[in-house]
């Protein structure tokens, strides 16, 4: 496919997303099934157009005076990908699969810049109703944080130290120009490309099939390390999901001790079995979601890790469609769920045990506020000093800005070049 056809396809996919209210990934998959002539490069380019349109939806719509799929895709082509409007019109005029030629008004808008006095939420490309939360979380840096969250993410991998070393993984993936991550000592990263660049398919690599590495954002690796699990401990991973952090904990513990992996949703938990086998993780016991599945663990755990259900605002770079679907009602629902999980989780800790609370959110309602409420209700818990926690985990001082007002740790694309994550560690009194 040539560029005009790719632009038309991206417009069609975005229209499908809007009219049928389904995730972008599903719409892209359906388009690919219905258009099997499209090659891998075409599908990657179309996906990039769609995701970039959603990442910058507010600012592009403001410039175009229109938030239609056509306006957003054309803004991506010109403003993000550097296409010349005049060249595009020449291409459109000679391609039967092209969109309609650009109007004089569209051309004029495409070559203008966003007004310096544009509303902050437009500059940041975030929903307007979230301004109070983002301002509370990031103060004067909230627009810069939003802009960083509207960028493309890197592809990060975690070396599985149960089976390999980072140097071996780097050699295995040398053809992708893989490099070491800046913070995680076991991470490997491939920076995001621009335009129609394809993301490497590392899951077909020999190293992946042999369990040498897992796909895991560096931010997720960092909070897994900060969780502090050590060999010989009894650890409950209460919201294990597909097992990404469970596997990281197993490697950190060197297969010594015991991890109990549990999730209330069988479907989320299902992939963990194959992943455990591929990774060679032998100290993990998966507990199926039954009413009494964890009763025998009450009061016995050295460490309880909660990877809490959340709004996923920290993953906006990867799932920009969710940025515009988030509602105050959904946020309130997640906050209620998190509070209930925290109250339940503390029951499993023994005296002197540590509770680790993690979200992939950047909102204080799900992070510092949640921890403050828990501590008020459970005075036998005290916060672990976040600076000391970071120093112990990485033998270096915490990067500027990551320690929150509520003594948690917040990672963001701007601060740590990772997805958005939050972690707080609380110790139960002896």
CSV table of C-alpha atoms in Angstrom, one decimal, residues 339 342-343 346 355 369-379 381 426:
chain,number,residue,atom,x,y,z
A,339,UNK,CA,-9.7,0.4,49.1
A,342,UNK,CA,-6.0,-3.0,50.6
A,343,UNK,CA,-8.3,-3.8,53.6
A,346,UNK,CA,-3.4,-6.6,55.2
A,355,UNK,CA,2.6,-4.4,52.2
A,369,UNK,CA,-4.9,9.5,48.7
A,370,UNK,CA,-5.5,5.7,48.8
A,371,UNK,CA,-2.5,5.1,51.0
A,372,UNK,CA,-3.3,8.0,53.3
A,373,UNK,CA,-6.8,6.6,53.9
A,374,UNK,CA,-5.4,3.1,54.5
A,375,UNK,CA,-2.9,4.4,57.1
A,376,UNK,CA,-5.6,6.4,58.9
A,377,UNK,CA,-7.7,3.2,59.2
A,378,UNK,CA,-4.7,1.0,60.1
A,379,UNK,CA,-2.4,2.8,62.5
A,381,UNK,CA,1.2,0.3,59.6
A,426,UNK,CA,4.0,-0.1,54.3
